[in-house]
Coordinates of C-alpha atoms in Angstrom, one line a residue:
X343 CA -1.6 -3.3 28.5
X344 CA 0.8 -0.9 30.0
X345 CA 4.5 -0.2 29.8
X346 CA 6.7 -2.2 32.2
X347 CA 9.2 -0.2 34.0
X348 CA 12.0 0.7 32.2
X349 CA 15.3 -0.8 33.6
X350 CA 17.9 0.6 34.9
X351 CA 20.4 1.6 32.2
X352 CA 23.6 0.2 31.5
X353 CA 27.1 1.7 32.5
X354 CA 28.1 -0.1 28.7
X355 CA 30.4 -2.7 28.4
X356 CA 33.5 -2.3 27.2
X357 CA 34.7 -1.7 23.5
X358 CA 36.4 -4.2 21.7
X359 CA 37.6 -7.8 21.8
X360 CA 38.1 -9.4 25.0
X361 CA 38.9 -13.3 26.1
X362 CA 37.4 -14.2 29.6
X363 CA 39.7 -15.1 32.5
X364 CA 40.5 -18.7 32.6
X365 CA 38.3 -19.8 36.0
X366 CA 40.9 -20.7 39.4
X367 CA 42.4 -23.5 38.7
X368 CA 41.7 -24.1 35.1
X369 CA 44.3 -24.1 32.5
X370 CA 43.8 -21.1 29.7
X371 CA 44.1 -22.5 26.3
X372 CA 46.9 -21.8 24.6
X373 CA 46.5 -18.7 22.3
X374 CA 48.1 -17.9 18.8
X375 CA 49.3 -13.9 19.5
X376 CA 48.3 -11.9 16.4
X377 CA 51.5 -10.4 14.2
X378 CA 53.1 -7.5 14.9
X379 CA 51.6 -5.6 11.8
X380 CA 48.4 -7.3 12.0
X381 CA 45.5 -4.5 11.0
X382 CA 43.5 -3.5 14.4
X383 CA 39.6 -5.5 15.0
X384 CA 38.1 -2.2 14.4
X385 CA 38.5 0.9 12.1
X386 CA 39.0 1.3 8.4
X387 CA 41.6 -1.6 8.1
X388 CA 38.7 -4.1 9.5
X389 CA 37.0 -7.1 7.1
X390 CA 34.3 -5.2 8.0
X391 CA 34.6 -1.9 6.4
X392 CA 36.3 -3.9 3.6
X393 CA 33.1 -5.3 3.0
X394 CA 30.3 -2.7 3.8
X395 CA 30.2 -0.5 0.7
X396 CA 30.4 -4.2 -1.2
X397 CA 26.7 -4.5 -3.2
X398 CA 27.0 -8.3 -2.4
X399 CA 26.6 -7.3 1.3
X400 CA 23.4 -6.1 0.9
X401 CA 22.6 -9.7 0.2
X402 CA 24.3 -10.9 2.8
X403 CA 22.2 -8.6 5.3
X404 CA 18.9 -9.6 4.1
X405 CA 20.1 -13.3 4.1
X406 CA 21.4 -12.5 8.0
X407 CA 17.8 -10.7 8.9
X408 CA 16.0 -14.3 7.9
X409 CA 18.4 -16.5 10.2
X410 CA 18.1 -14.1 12.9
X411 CA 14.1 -14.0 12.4
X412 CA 14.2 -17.5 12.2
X413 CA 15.2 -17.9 15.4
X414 CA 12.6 -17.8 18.1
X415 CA 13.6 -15.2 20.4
X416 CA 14.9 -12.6 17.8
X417 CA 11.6 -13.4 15.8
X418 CA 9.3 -12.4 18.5
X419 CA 11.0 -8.9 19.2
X420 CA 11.0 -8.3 15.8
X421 CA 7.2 -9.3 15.8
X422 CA 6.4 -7.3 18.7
X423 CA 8.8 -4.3 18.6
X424 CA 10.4 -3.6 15.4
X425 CA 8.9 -1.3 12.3
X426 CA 10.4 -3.6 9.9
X427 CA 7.6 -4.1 8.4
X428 CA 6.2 -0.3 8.3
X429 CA 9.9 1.5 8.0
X430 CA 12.2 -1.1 6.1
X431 CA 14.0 1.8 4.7
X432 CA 14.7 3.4 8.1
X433 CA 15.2 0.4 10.0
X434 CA 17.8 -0.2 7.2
X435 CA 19.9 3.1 7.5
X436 CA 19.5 2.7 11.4
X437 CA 21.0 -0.6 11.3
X438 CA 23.8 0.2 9.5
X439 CA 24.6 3.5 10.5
X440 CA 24.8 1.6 14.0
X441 CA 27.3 -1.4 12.7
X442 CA 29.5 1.2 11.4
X443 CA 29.6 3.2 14.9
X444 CA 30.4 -0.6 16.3
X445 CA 32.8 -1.3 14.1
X446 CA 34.5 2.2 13.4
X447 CA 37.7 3.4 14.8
X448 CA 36.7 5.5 17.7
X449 CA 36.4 3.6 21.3
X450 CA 34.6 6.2 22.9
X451 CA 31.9 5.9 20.2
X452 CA 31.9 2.2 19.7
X453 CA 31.3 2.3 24.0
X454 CA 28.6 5.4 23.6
X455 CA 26.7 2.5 20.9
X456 CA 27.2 -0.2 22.7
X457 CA 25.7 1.5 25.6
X458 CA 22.3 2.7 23.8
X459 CA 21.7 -0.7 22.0
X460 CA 21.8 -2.6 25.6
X461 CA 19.2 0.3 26.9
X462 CA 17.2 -0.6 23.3
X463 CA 17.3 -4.1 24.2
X464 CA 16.8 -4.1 27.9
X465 CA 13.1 -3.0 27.0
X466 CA 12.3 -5.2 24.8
X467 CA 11.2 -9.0 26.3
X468 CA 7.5 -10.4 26.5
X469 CA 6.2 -13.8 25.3
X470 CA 5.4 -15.1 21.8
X471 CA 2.7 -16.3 20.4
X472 CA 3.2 -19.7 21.8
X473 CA 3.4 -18.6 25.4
X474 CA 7.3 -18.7 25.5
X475 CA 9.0 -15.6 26.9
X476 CA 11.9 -13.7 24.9
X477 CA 14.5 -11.2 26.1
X478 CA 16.6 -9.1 23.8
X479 CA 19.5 -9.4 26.0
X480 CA 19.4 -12.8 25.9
X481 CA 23.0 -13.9 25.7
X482 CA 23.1 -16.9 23.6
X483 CA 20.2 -15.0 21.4
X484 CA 23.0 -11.8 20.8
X485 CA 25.9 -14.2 20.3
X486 CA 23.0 -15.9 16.8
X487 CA 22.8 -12.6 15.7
X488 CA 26.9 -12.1 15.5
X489 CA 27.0 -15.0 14.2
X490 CA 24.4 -14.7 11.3
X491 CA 26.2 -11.4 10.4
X492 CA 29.8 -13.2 10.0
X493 CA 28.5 -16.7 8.6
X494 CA 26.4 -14.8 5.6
X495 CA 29.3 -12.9 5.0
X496 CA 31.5 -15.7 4.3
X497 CA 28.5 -17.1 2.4
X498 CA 28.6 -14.9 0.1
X499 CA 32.2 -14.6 -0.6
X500 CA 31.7 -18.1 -1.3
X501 CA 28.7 -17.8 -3.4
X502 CA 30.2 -15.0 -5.8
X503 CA 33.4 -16.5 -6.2
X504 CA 35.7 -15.5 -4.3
X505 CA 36.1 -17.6 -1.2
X506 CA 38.1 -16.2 1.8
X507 CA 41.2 -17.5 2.6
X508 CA 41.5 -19.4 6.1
X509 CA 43.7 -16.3 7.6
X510 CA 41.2 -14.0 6.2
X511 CA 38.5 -16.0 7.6
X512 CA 40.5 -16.1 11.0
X513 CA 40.6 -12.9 10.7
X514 CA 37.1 -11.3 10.5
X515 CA 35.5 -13.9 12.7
X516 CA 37.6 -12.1 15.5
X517 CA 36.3 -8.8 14.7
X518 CA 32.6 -10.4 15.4
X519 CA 33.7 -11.9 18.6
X520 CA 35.0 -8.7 19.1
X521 CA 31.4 -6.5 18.3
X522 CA 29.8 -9.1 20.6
X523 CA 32.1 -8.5 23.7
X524 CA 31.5 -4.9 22.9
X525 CA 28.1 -5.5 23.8
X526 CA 28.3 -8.3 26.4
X527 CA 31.5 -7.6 28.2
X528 CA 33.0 -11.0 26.4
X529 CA 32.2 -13.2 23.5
X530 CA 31.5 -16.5 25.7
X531 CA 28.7 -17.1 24.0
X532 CA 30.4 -17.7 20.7
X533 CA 33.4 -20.3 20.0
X534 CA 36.8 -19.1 20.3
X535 CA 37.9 -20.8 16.9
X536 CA 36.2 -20.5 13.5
X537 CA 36.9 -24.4 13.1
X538 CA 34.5 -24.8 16.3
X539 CA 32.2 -22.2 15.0
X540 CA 30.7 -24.8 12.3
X541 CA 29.6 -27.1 14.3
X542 CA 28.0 -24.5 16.5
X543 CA 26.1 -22.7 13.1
X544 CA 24.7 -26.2 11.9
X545 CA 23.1 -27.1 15.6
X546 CA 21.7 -23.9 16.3
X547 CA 20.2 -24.2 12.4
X548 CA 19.1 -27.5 12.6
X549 CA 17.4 -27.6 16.3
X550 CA 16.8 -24.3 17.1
X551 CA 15.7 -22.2 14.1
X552 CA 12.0 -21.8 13.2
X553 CA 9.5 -20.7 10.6
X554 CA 8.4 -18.1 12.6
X555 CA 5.9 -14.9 11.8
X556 CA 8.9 -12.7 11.6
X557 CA 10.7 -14.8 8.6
X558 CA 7.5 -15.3 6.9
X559 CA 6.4 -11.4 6.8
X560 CA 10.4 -10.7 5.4
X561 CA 10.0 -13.5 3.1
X562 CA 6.7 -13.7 1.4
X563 CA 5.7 -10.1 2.6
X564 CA 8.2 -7.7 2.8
X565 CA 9.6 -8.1 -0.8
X566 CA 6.4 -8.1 -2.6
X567 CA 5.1 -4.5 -0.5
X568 CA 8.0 -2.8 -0.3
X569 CA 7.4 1.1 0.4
X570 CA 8.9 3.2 -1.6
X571 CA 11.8 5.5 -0.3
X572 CA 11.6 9.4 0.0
X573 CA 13.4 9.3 -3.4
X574 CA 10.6 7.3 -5.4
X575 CA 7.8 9.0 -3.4
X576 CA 6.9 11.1 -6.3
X577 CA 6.7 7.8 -8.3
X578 CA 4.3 6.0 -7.0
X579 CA 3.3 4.0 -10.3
X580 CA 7.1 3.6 -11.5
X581 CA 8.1 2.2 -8.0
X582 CA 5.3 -0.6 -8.0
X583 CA 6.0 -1.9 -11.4
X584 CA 10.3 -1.8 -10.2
X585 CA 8.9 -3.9 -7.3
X586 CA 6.9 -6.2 -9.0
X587 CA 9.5 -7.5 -10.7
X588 CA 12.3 -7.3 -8.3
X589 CA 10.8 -8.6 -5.4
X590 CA 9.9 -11.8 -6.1
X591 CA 13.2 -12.4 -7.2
X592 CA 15.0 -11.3 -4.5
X593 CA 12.7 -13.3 -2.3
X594 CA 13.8 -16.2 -4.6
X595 CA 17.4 -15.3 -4.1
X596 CA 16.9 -15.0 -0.3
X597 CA 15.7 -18.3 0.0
X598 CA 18.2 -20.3 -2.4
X599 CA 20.8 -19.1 -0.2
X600 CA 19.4 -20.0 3.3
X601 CA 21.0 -22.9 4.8
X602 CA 19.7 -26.6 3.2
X603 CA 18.5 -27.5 6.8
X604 CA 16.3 -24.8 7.5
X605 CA 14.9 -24.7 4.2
X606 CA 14.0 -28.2 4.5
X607 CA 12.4 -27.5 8.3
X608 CA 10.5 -24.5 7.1
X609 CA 9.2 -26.3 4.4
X610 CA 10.5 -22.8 2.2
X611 CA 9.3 -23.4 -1.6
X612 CA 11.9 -23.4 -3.8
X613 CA 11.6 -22.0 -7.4
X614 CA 12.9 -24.2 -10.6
X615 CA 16.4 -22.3 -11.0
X616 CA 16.4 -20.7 -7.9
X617 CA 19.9 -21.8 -6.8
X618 CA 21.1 -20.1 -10.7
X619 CA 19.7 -17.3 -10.2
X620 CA 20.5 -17.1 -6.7
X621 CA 24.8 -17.7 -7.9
X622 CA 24.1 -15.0 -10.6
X623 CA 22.7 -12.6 -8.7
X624 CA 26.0 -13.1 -6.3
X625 CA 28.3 -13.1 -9.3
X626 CA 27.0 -9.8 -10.7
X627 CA 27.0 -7.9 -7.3
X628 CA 31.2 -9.2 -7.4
X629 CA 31.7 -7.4 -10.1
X630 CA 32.0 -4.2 -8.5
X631 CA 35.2 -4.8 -7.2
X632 CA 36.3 -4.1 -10.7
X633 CA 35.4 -0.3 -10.3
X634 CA 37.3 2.0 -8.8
X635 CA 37.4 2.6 -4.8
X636 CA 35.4 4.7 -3.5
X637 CA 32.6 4.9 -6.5
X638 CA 30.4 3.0 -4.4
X639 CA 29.6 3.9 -1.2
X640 CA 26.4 2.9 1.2
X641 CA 26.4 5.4 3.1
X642 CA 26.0 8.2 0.3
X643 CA 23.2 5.8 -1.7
X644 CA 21.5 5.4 1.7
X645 CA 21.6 9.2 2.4
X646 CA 20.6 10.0 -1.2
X647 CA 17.2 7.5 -1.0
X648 CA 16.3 9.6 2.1
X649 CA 16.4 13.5 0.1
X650 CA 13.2 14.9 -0.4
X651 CA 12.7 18.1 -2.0
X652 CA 12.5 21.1 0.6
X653 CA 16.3 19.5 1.8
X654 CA 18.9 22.0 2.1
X655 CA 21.4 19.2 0.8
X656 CA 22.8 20.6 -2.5
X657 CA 21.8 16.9 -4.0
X658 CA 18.5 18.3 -3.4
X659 CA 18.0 19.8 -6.8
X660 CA 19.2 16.3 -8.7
X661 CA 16.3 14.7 -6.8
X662 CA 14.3 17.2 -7.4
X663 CA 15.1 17.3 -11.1
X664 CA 14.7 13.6 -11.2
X665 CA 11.4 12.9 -9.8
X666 CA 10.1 15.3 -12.6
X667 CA 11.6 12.3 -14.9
X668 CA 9.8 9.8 -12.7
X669 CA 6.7 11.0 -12.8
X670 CA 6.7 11.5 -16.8
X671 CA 7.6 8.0 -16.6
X672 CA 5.1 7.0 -14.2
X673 CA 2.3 8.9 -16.6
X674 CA 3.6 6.8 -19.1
X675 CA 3.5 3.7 -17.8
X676 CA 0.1 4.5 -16.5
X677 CA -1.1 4.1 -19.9
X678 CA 0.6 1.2 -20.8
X679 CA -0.2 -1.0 -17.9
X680 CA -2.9 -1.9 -14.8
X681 CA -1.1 -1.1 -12.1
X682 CA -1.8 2.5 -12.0
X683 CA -4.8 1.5 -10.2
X684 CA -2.8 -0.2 -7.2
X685 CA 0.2 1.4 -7.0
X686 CA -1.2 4.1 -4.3
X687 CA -2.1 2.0 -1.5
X688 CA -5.4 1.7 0.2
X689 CA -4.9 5.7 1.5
X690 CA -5.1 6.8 -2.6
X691 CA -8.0 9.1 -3.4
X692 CA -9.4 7.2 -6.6
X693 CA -10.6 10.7 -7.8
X694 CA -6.9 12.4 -7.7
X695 CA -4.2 11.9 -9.4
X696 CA -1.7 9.5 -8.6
X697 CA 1.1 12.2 -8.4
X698 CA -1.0 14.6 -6.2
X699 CA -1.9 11.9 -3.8
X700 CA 1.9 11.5 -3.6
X701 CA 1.9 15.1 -2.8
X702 CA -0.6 15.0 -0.5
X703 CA 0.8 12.3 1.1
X704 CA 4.9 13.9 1.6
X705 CA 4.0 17.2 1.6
X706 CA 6.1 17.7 -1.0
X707 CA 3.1 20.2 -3.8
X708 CA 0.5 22.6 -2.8
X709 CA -1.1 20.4 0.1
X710 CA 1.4 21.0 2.4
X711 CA 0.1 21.3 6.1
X712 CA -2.7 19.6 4.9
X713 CA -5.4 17.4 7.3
X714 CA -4.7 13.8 7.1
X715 CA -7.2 11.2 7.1
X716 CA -7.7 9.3 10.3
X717 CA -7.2 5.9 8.9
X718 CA -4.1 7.7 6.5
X719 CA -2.5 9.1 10.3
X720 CA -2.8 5.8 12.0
X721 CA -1.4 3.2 9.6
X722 CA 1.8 5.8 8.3
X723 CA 2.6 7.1 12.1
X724 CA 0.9 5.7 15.2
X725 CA 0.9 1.8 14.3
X726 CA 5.3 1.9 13.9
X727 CA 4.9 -2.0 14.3
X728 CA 2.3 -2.4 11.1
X729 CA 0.0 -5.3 13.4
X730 CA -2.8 -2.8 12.8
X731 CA -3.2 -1.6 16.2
X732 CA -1.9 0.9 18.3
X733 CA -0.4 -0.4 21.8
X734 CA 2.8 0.6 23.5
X735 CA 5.2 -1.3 21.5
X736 CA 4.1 1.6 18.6
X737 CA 5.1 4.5 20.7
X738 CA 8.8 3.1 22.6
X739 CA 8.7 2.7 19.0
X740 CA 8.6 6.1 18.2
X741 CA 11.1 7.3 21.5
X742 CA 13.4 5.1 20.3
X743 CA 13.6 6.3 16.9
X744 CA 13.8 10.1 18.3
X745 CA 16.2 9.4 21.3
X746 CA 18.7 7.7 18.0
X747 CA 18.1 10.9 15.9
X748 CA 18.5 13.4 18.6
X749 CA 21.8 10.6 19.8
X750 CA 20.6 11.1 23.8
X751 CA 22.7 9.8 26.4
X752 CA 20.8 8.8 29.8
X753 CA 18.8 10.7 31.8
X754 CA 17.3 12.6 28.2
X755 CA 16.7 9.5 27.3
X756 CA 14.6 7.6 30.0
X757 CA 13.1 10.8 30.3
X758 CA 11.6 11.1 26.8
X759 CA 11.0 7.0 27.2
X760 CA 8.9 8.2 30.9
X761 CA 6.6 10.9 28.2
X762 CA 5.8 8.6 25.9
X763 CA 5.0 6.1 28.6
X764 CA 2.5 8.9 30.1
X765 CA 1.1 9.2 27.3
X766 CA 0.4 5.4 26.3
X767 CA -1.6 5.3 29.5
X768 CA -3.3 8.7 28.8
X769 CA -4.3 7.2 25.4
X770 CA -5.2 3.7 27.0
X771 CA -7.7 5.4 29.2
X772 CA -9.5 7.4 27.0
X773 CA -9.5 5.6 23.6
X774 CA -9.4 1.5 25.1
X775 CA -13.5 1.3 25.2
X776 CA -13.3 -2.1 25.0
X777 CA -10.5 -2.7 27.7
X778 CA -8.6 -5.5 25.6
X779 CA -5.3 -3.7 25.9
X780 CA -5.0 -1.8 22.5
X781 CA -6.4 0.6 20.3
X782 CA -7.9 -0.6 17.2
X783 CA -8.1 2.0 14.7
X784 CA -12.0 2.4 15.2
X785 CA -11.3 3.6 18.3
X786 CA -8.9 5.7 17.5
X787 CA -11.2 7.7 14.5
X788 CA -14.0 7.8 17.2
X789 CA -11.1 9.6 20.2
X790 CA -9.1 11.5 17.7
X791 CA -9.5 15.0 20.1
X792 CA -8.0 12.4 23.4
X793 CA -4.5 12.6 21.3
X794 CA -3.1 15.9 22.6
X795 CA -3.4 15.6 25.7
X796 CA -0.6 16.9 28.5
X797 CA 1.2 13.7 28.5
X798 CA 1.9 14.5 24.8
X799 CA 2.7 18.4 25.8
X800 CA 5.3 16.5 28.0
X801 CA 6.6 14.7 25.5
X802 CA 7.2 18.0 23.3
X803 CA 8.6 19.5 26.0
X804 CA 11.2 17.0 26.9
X805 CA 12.1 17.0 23.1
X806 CA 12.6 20.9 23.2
X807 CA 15.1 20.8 26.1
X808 CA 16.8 17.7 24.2
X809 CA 17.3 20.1 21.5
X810 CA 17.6 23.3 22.7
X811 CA 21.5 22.6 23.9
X812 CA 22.7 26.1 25.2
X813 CA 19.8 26.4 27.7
X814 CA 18.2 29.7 25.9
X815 CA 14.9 28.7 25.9
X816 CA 14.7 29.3 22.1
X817 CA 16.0 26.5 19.5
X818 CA 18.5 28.7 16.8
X819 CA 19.5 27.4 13.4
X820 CA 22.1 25.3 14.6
X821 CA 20.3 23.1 16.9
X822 CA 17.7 23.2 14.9
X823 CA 19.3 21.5 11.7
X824 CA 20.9 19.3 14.2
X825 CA 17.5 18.1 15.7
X826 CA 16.5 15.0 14.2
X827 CA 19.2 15.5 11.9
X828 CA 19.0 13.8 8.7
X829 CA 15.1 13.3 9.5
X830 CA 13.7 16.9 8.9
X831 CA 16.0 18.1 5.9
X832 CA 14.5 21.2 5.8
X833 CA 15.6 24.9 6.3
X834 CA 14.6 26.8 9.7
X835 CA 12.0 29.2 8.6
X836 CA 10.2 31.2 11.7
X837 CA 10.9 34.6 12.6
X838 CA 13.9 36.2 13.8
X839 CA 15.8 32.9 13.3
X840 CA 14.5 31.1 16.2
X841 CA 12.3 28.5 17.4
X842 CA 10.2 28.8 20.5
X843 CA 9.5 26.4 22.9
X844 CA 5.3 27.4 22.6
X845 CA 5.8 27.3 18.3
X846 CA 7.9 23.6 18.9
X847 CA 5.4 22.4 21.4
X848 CA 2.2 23.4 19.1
X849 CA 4.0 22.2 15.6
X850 CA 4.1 18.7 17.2
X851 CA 1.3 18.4 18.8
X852 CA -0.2 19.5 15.1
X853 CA 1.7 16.9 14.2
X854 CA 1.3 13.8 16.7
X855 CA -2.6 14.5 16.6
X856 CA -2.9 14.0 13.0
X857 CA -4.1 17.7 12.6
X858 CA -1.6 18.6 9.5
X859 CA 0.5 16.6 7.1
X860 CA 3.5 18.0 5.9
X861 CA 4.9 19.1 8.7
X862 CA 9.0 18.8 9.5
X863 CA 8.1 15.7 11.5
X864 CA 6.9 13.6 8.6
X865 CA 10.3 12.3 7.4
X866 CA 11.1 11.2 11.4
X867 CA 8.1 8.9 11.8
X868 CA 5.6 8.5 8.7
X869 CA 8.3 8.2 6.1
X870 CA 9.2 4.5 5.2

């Protein structure tokens, strides 16, 4: 299988809410101005950031992620190109980094994002499973996923509580149309009025959604194999039994709050007490509006599960300090329960222990730069999409992820999208022995030496130039703890304070071959 061309980028719609034009002819309906003092759609005074350090929201976004996965369109991309399933945590952070940028205060930013998610989308579209094709810029497909964002929200006001009012209501639903016209150029796609939005919801719920492979894996997967952030990495014991508990119930929560309709479809099991626990667990997230403002925040506790210890954030050292408490704990819970001996993972080495394979794993102890497994290298970095196979879907995978964390505008960004393209079919010619389109991982282990080949050079390269800003041909400290920002985390350590373009070009390719573990890339595309 190879890449189709990659469209032509977008120019970006505009930012910010927008009503269509009423057609020649046609009479506009009539339109309610907002008040004087009304807050703006967008910015700090916005439902939206009233809401997103709220703990109930993280409900509310894992109860959106199902309806959108539910539906068939969104479930297929998510099948076919997302790393949900391998990079929860990052996928996470990604997403909401990106709703904040779309709903923040700055046009020119909210334009710049909107701009980059239609280029994400535009290369994503194929055919499911059942033959049907999807596109990801599928109008009526981007208006379900506004919609599932702004209906679980007032779901879960509603569920802890504390009901919006109807002006409130009014209110934040406009911000949504507003995030969608930012994307599409207008929100025709969704009502105008929230008292027409109902109806709309409970169709597209009861005759369009699905119990597709997408909802499943979230569902009955997801939860119950959670992998462990960079924070718990050095507790790989402690972090399994936390899980074991938690994500059952959270599946259990999950479901007890999905629509009655699609539960029914989908045939979802319901536990006894599910819909109690499920109000409980909404209650108890709504009592943080009794602390003070600003002790909570999602950004800092997203940043925080992402520190790992050779960071040069000052928080370093508490996470540092605190894994040593983890892994006395784990050590102790080791002896007081079985799930020592499947807390590792199929990667573990049975002879080592479970905090050095934790090591060996982050790079984190003694082992650093040390040769990965094969089998270890393919599962944590080259399959992105976790189907077990490598195919291009894995590596536009890995562009996109780079192109965000570098933040590359077009042309750096079709042209780092052309490398990894180059290198797909480089990789398809000399590892596909059985010509079926992918690359299993048998036939990876037997072609490991085909992995750095110039394609890959090539796609070093173009990551060099993205980085190296001033033109110098040598990448100084600055643009160095700006590349991949919050993904390496670690301090530039080469000589004379400066990076050349041959020591870049060879660390990656160590890297991208599966030569070394350890190595600054680690955190960018093996970490979950």
């Amino acid at each position: 299988m190879t890449p189709a061309p990659t469209p032509a980028p977008s120019d970006g719609p505009p930012a910010g809410p927008s009503e269509p034009d009423p057609a020649p002819g046609a009479t506009a309906p009539p339109r309610t101005p907002p008040p004087a003092d009304a807050p703006p759609l967008f910015g700090p005074g916005s439902r939206f950031h009233s809401f997103a350090d709220d703990p109930r929201w993280a409900l509310a976004l894992i109860r959106a992620t199902v309806l959108e996965a539910a539906h068939p369109q969104v479930g297929a991309a998510l099948a076919d190109n997302s790393t949900f399933v391998t990079h929860p945590w990052r996928r996470l952070r990604n997403t909401f980094r990106s709703l904040r940028r779309m709903f923040g205060a700055d046009q020119a930013a909210r334009e710049r994002e909107a701009a980059r998610l239609n280029r994400l989308h535009a290369r994503m579209s194929g055919t499911d499973g059942r033959g049907r094709g999807y596109d990801a810029m599928d109008r009526p497909t981007r208006a379900w996923v506004a919609a599932t964002l702004f209906e679980s929200t007032v779901t879960m006001c509603r569920l802890s509580g504390q009901p919006l009012d109807p002006e409130t209501t009014e209110r934040m639903y406009a911000e949504y149309r507003g995030f969608l016209a930012a994307l599409d150029g207008d929100a025709d796609e969704l009502p105008p009025t929230v008292s027409e939005f109902w109806p709309y919801f409970d169709r597209v719920v009861e005759t369009e959604l699905e119990n597709t492979e997408a909802a499943r894996i979230i569902l009955y997967h997801l939860f119950d194999h959670l992998p462990a952030p960079a924070l718990f990495e050095g507790a790989p014991t402690l972090w399994a039994a936390g899980r074991a508990v938690v994500g059952p119930l959270l599946g259990a929560v999950t479901v007890a709050s999905l629509p009655e309709p699609y539960r029914r479809r989908a045939a979802l099991p319901e536990l006894p007490g599910a819909q109690t626990l499920m109000r409980g667990a909404y209650l108890t997230a709504g009592l943080a509006r009794f602390l003070p403002p600003g002790w909570i925040s999602a950004e800092s506790i997203l940043d925080l599960l992402f520190l790992s210890p050779g960071s040069d954030d000052p928080r370093a050292r508490t996470v540092t300090a605190l894994r040593d408490r983890m892994r006395r704990a784990g050590a102790l819970l080791r002896l007081l329960t079985p799930l020592a001996g499947t807390a590792e993972g199929p990667d573990a080495d049975p002879g080592a222990p479970a905090d050095a394979r934790a090591e060996a794993r982050t790079g984190t102890g003694p082992t650093t730069f040390a040769r990965r497994t094969a089998e270890e290298f393919f599962r944590t970095v080259l399959d992105q999409t976790g189907d077990g196979r490598l195919d291009w879907p894995d590596l536009a995978a890995m562009a996109r992820e780079l192109a965000t964390r570098l933040d590359l505008d077009e042309p750096e960004e079709t042209r780092l999208y052309d490398a990894f393209a180059a290198w797909w079919r480089e990789l398809q010619a000399a590892l596909d022995t059985d010509g079926d389109g992918w690359i299993s991982a048998r036939e990876y282990a037997a072609g490991v030496p085909s992995l750095a080949g110039p394609a890959l050079i090539r796609v070093a390269e173009v990551l060099f130039d993205a980085t190296d800003r001033d033109g110098d041909g040598t990448i100084d400290a600055d643009e160095y703890h700006a590349l991949f920002r919050t993904a390496f985390r670690r301090d530039l350590d080469t000589t004379g304070g400066g990076y050349g373009r041959s020591a870049f070009v060879g660390d990656f390719l160590a890297f991208m071959s599966g030569r070394r573990s350890g190595t600054p890339y680690d955190p960018l595309l093996a970490d979950a």
